Each structure stands twice: as structure tokens, then as C-alpha cells.
PDB file of C-alpha atoms in Angstrom:
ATOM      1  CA  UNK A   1       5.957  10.972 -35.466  1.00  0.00           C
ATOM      2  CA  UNK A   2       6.433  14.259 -33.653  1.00  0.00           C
ATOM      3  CA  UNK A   3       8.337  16.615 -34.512  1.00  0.00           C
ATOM      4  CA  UNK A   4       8.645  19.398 -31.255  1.00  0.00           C
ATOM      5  CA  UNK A   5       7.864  18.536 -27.452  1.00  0.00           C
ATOM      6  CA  UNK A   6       5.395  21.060 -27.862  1.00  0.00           C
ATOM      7  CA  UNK A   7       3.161  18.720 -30.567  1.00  0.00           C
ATOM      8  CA  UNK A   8       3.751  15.686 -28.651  1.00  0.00           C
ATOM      9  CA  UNK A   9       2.359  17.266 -25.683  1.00  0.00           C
ATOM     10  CA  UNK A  10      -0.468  18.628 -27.922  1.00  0.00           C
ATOM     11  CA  UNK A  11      -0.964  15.356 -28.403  1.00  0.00           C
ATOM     12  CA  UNK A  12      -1.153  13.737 -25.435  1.00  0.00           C
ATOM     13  CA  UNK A  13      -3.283  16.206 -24.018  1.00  0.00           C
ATOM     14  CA  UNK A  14      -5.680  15.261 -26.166  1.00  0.00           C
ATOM     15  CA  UNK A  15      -5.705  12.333 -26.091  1.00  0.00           C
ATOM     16  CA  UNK A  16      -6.089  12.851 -21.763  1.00  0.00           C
ATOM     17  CA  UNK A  17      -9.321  14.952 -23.085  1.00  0.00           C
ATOM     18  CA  UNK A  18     -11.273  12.110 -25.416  1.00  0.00           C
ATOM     19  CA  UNK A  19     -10.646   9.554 -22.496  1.00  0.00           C
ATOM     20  CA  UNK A  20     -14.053   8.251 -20.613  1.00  0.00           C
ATOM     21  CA  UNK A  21     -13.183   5.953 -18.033  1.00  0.00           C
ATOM     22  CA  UNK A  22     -16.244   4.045 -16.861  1.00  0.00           C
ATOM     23  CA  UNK A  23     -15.242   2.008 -13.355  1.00  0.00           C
ATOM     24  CA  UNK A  24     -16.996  -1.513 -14.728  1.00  0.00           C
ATOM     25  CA  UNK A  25     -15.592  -4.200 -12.001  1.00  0.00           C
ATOM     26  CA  UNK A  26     -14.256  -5.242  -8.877  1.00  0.00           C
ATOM     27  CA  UNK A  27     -11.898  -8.289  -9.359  1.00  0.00           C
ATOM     28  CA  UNK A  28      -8.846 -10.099  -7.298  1.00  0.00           C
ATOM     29  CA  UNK A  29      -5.525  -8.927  -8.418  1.00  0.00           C
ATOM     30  CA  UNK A  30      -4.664 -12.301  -9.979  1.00  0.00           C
ATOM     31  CA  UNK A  31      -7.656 -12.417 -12.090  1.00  0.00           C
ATOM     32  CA  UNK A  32      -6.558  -9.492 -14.079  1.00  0.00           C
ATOM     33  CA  UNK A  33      -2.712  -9.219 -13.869  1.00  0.00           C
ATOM     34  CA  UNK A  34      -1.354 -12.894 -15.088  1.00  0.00           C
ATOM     35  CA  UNK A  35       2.611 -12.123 -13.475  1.00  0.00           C
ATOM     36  CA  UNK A  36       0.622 -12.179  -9.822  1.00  0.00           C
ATOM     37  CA  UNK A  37       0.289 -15.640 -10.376  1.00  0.00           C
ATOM     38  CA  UNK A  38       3.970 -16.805 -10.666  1.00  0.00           C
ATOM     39  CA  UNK A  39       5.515 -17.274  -7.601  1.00  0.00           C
ATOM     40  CA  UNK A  40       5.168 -14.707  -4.748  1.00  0.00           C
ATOM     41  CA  UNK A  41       5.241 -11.549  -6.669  1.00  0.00           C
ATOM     42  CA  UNK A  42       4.103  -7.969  -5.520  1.00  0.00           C
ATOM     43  CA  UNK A  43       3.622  -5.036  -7.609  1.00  0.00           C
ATOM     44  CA  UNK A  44       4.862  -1.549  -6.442  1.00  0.00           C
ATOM     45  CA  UNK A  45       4.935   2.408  -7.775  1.00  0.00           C
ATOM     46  CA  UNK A  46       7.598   4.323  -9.115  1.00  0.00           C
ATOM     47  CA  UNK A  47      10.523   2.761 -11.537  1.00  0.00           C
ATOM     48  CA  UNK A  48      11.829  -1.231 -11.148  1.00  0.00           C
ATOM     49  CA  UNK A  49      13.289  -1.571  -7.456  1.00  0.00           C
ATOM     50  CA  UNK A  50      15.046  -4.125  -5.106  1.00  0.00           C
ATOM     51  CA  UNK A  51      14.095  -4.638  -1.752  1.00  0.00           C
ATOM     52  CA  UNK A  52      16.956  -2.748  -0.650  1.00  0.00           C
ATOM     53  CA  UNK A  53      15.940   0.073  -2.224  1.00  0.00           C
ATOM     54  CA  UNK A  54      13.003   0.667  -0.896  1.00  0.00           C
ATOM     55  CA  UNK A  55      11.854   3.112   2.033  1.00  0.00           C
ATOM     56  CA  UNK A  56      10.948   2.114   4.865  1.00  0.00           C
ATOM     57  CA  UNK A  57       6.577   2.826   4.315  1.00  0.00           C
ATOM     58  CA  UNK A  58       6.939   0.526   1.188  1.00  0.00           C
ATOM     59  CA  UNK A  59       9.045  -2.261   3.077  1.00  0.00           C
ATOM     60  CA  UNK A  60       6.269  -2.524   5.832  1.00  0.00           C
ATOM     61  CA  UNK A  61       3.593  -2.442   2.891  1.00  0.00           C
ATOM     62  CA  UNK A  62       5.589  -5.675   1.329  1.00  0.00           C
ATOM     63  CA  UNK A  63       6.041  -7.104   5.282  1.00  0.00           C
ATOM     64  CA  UNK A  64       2.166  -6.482   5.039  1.00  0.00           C
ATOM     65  CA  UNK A  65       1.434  -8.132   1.475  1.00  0.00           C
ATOM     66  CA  UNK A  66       3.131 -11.337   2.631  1.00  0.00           C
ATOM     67  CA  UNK A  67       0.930 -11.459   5.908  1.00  0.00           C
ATOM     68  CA  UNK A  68      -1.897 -11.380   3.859  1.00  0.00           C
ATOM     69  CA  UNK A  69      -1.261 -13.564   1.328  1.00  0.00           C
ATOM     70  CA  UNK A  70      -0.234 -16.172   3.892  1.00  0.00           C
ATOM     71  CA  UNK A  71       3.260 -16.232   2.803  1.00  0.00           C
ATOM     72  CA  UNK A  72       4.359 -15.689   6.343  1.00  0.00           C
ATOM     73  CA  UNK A  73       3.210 -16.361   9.629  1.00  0.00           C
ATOM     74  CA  UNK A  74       4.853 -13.154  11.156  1.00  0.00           C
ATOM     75  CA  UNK A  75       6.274 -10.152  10.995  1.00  0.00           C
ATOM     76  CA  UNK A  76       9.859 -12.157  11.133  1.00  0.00           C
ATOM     77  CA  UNK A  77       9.356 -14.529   8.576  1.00  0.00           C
ATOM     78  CA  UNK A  78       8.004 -12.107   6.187  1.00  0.00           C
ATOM     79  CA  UNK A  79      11.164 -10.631   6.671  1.00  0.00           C
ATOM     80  CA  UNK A  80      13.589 -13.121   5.958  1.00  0.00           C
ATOM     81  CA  UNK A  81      11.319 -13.914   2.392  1.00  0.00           C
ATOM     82  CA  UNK A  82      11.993 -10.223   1.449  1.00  0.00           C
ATOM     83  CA  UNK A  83      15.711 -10.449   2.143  1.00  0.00           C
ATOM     84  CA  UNK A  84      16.307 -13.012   0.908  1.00  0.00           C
ATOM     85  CA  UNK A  85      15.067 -11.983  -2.347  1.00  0.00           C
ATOM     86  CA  UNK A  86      12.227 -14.391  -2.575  1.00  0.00           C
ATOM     87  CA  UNK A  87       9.929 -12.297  -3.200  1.00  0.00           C
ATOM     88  CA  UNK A  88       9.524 -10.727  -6.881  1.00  0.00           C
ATOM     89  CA  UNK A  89       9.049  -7.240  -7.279  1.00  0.00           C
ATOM     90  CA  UNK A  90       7.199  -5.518 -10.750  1.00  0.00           C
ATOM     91  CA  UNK A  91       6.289  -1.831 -11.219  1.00  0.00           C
ATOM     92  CA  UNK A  92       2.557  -1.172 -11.420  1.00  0.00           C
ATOM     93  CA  UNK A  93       2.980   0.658 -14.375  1.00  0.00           C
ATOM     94  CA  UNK A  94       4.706  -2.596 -16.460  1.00  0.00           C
ATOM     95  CA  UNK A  95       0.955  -4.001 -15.704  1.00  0.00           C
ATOM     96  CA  UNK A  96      -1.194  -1.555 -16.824  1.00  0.00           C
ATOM     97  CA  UNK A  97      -1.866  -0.963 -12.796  1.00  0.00           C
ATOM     98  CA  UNK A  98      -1.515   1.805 -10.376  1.00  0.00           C
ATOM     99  CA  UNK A  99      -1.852   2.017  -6.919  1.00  0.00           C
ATOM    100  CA  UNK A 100      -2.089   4.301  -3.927  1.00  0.00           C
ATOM    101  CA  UNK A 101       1.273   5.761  -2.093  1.00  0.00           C
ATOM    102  CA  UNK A 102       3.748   2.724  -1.917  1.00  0.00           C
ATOM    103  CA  UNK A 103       1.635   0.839  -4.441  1.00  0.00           C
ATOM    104  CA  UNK A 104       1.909  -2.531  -3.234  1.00  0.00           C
ATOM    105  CA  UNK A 105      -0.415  -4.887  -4.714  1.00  0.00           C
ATOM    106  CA  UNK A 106      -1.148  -8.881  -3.949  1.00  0.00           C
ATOM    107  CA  UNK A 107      -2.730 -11.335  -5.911  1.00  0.00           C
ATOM    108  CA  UNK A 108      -5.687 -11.698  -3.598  1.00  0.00           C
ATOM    109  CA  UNK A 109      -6.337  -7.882  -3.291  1.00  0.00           C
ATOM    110  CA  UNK A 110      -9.218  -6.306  -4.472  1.00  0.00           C
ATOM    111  CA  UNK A 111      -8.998  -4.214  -8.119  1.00  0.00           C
ATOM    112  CA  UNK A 112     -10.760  -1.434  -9.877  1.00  0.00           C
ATOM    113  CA  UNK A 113     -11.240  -2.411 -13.138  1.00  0.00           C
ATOM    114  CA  UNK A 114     -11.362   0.935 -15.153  1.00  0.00           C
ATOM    115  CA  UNK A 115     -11.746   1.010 -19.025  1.00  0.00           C
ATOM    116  CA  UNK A 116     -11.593   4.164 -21.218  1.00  0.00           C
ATOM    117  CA  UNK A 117     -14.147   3.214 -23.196  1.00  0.00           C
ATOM    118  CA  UNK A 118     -13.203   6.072 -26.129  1.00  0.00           C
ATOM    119  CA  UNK A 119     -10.244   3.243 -27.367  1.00  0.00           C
ATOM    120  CA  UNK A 120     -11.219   0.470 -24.829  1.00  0.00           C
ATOM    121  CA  UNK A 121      -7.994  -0.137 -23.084  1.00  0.00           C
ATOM    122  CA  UNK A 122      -8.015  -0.908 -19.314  1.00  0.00           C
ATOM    123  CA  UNK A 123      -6.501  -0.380 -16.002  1.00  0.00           C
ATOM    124  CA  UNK A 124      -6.356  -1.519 -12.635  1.00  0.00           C
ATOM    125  CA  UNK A 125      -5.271  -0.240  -9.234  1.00  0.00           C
ATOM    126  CA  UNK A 126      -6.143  -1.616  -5.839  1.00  0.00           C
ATOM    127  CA  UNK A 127      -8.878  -0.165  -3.315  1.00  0.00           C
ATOM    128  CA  UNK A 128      -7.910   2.592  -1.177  1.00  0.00           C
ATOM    129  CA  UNK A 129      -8.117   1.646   3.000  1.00  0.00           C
ATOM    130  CA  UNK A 130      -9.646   4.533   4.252  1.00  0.00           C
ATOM    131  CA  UNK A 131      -7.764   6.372   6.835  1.00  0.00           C
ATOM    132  CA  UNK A 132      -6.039   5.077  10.153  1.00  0.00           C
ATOM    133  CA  UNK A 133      -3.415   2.906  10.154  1.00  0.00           C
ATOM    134  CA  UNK A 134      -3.552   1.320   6.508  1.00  0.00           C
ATOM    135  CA  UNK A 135      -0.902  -0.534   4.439  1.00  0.00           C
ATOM    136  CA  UNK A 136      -0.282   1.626   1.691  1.00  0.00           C
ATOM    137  CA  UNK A 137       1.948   3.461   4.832  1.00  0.00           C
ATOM    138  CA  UNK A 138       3.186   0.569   5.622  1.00  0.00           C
ATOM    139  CA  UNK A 139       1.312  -0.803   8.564  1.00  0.00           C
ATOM    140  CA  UNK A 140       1.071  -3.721   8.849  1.00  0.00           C
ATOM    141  CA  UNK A 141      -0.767  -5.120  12.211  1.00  0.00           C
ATOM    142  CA  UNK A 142      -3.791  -6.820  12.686  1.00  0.00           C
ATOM    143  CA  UNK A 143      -6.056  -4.326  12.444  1.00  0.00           C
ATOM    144  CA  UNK A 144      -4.783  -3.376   9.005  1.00  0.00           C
ATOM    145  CA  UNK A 145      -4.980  -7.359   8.172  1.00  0.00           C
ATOM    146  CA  UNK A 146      -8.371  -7.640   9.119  1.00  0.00           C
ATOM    147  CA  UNK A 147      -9.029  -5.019   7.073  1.00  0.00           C
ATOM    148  CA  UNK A 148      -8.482  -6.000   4.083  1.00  0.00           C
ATOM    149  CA  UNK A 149      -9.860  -9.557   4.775  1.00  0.00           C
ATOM    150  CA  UNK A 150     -12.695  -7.623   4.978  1.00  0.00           C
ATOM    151  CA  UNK A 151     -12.472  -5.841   1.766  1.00  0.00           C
ATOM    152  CA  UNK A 152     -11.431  -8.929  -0.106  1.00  0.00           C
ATOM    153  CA  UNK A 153     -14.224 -10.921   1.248  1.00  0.00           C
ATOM    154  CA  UNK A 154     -16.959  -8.524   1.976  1.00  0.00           C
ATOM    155  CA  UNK A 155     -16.348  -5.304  -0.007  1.00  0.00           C
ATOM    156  CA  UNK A 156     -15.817  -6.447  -3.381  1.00  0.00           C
ATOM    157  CA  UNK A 157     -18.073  -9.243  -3.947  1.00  0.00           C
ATOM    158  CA  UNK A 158     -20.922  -6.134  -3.129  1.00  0.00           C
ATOM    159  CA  UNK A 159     -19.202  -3.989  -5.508  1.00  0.00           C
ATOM    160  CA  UNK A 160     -18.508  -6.052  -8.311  1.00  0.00           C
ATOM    161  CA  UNK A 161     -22.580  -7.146  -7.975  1.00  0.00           C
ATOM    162  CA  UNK A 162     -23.880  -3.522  -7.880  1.00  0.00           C
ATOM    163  CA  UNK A 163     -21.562  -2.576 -11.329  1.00  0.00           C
ATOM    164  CA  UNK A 164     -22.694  -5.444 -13.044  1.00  0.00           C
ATOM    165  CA  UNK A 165     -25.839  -4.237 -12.654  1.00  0.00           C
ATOM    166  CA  UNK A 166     -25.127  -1.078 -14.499  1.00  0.00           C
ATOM    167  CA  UNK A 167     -24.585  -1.481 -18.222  1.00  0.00           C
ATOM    168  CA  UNK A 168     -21.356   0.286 -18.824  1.00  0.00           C
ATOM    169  CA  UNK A 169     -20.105   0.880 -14.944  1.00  0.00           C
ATOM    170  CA  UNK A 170     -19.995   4.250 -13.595  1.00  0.00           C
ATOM    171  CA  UNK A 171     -18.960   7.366 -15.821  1.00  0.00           C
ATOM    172  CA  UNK A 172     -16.149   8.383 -13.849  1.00  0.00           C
ATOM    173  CA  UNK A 173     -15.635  11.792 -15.711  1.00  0.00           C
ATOM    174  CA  UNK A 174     -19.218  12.891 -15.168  1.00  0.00           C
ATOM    175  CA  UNK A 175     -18.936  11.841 -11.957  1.00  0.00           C
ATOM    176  CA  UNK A 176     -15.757  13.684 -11.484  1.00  0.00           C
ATOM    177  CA  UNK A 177     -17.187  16.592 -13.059  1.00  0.00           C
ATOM    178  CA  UNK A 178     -20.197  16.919 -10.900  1.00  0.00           C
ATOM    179  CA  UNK A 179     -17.781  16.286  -7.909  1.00  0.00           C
ATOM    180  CA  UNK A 180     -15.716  19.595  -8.603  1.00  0.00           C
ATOM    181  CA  UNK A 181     -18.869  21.960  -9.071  1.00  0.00           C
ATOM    182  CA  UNK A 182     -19.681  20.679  -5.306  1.00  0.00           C
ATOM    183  CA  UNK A 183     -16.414  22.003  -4.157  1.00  0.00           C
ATOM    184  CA  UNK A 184     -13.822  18.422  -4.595  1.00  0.00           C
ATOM    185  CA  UNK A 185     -10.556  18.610  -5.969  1.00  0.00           C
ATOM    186  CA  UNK A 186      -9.873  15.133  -5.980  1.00  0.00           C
ATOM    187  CA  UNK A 187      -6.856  14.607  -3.399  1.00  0.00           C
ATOM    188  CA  UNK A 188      -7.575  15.612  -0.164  1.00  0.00           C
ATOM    189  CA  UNK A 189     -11.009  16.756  -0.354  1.00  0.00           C
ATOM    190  CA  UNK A 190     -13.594  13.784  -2.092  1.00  0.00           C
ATOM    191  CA  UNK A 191     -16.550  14.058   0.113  1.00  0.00           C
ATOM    192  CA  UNK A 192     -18.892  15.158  -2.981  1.00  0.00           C
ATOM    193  CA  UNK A 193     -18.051  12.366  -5.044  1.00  0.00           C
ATOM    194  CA  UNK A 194     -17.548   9.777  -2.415  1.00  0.00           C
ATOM    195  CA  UNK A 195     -21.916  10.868  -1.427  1.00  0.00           C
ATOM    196  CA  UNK A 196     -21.976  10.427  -5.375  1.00  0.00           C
ATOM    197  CA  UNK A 197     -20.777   7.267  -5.457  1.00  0.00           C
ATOM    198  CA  UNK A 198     -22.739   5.809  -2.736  1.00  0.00           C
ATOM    199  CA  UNK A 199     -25.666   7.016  -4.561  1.00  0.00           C
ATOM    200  CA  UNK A 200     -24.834   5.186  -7.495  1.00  0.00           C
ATOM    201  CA  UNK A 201     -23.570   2.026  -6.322  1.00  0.00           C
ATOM    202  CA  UNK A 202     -26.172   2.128  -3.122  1.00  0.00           C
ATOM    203  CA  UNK A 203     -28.836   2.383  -6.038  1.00  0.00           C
ATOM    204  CA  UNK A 204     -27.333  -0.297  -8.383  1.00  0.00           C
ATOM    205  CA  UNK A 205     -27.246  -2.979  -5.482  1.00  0.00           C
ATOM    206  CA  UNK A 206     -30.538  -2.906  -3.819  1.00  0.00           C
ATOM    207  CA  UNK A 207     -33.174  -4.810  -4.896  1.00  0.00           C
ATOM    208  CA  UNK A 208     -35.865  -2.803  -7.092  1.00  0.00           C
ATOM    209  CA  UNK A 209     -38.934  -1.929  -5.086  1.00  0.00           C
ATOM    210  CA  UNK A 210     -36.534  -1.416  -1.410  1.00  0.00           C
ATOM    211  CA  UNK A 211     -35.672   1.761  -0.077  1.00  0.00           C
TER     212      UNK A 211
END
């Protein structure tokens, strides 16, 4: 038990500082986080919300999620399941999960599976788009869909093969670490780390004896 603010930040600095998270898999949503399988749930950032609470980027995101998952055939239809409140909403961080800007995660999207190997618990959070128009800002449109069809049926089969080649996944703090002596910061600049990581996974997936 703590006894100041002070220690129990001490604390959980520390323990922030003895953390190595090694990225180890790719794997669908559902495969990881059981509640994705019951019923047409989505998970989302920030604190437990309704639909009506939402802004208007995370609404499209959830119009989006039930396009993809084949919930609905159309923008309308998605609709009406959201209003109606058949859709059930969980916050990423009740799942051990996090996700990019509006957070919204489906059971057939991708996953990083991330474990801090230093006490061995895990956590997820879905693959970042890219830039354009992506979901996480709440587009929703074709484009976006094919998208992630194509990272769901492309993208992480190939990544999930080249990790499991590597014995313990990819050391994401010495990756991290060599990223920010090559000028990253980790938000809007990754271009170090992101030559890094193709490197590393680009290595771990071809074939020995290819170039």
C-alpha cells in the first residue's frame, strides 16, 4: 500500500521502466478478446459510452465496423442497428486492448499481440490504416472497406508468419530506442522505426538463401 501520490507514482514509473514489450503475433480480434464473440459487440477508447454519446468520427468508425463485419448492407442499416441499441459497446481498456483515435475494434480485425515479457502480461490493439481516408476518423466508404479486407486477409496472415519465425517477436523497446537516436518521436514522425521494422519483419519472412 502507498502511502503519498508521490510513492505511488514512484512506483508506477518503475514499473513503466522494467517493461519489455516484444510484438509476438498478429491475430483476429475474436481470437484474443472472448466478449467480441457475443453478439455484435465493438470495442471503443476512452470511459464506457452509449451510442448517443459519441462524436461524430467514432459514430462513422461504428457505421464502419458494422459494414465490415457484414452486419449491415449499408450505410442505412448500419444505422438503424446502432440506434437502436443493438449493437454492444465495451471500452478497450476493460479488455486489456487499445486502439488508435476512436478505437473501434471488430471481431474480424486484425490485432497486435504485445507481451511485456518482464511479468508476461499481454495486450492488444488493432493495426493502424495508414493515412487517407481511414476508419479510425470515421470513414467509412469503400475504399476504407477494401482496406481492411485487405489487411485482414492479406496483411496479417504475412505478419503473423514472419513473427513466428522470430523466437520472442520483435523487442519493441530496442527498437524504439534505436528509432529516437535516428531522429523519431513516436507520434507524428515514425519513419526510422517504420525502415526498422521492415527490416526485421522483411528479414523474418523471406525464405533463407533469397534476397
Amino acid at each position: 500500500m502507498f502511502t503519498s501520490v508521490a510513492q505511488a507514482n514512484a512506483a508506477v514509473i518503475e514499473q513503466i521502466r522494467r517493461a519489455r514489450p516484444h510484438w509476438l503475433d498478429v491475430k483476429p480480434a475474436s481470437s484474443l478478446i472472448s466478449v467480441l464473440n457475443q453478439g455484435k459487440t465493438l470495442l471503443h477508447a476512452g470511459p464506457p459510452m452509449r451510442w448517443q454519446e459519441m462524436t461524430g468520427p467514432m459514430k462513422g468508425a461504428c457505421i464502419g465496423a458494422c459494414l465490415f463485419e457484414g452486419w449491415a448492407k449499408d450505410e442505412m442499416s448500419a444505422l438503424a442497428l446502432l440506434e437502436q441499441g443493438k449493437v454492444n459497446f465495451i471500452p478497450c481498456h476493460h479488455v486489456n486492448a487499445v486502439g488508435p483515435m476512436g478505437g473501434i475494434t471488430s471481431a474480424s480485425m486484425p490485432m497486435l499481440v504485445v507481451e511485456n515479457i518482464t511479468d508476461g502480461n499481454r495486450a492488444y490493439c488493432n493495426l493502424n490504416e495508414g493515412i487517407g481516408k481511414v476508419m479510425r476518423f470515421g470513414a467509412y466508404g469503400e475504399d476504407v472497406q477494401q482496406r481492411l479486407r485487405w489487411m485482414r486477409d492479406v496483411l496479417m496472415p504475412v505478419l503473423s508468419a514472419a513473427l513466428g519465425r522470430l523466437e520472442r517477436g520483435l523487442d519493441l523497446t530496442a527498437m524504439m530506442a534505436q528509432g529516437i537516436t535516428m531522429g523519431d518521436e513516436f507520434h507524428q514522425r515514425n519513419i526510422a522505426s517504420s525502415a526498422l521494422l521492415d527490416a526485421h519483419v522483411g528479414a523474418a519472412y523471406r525464405p533463407s538463401g533469397t534476397r
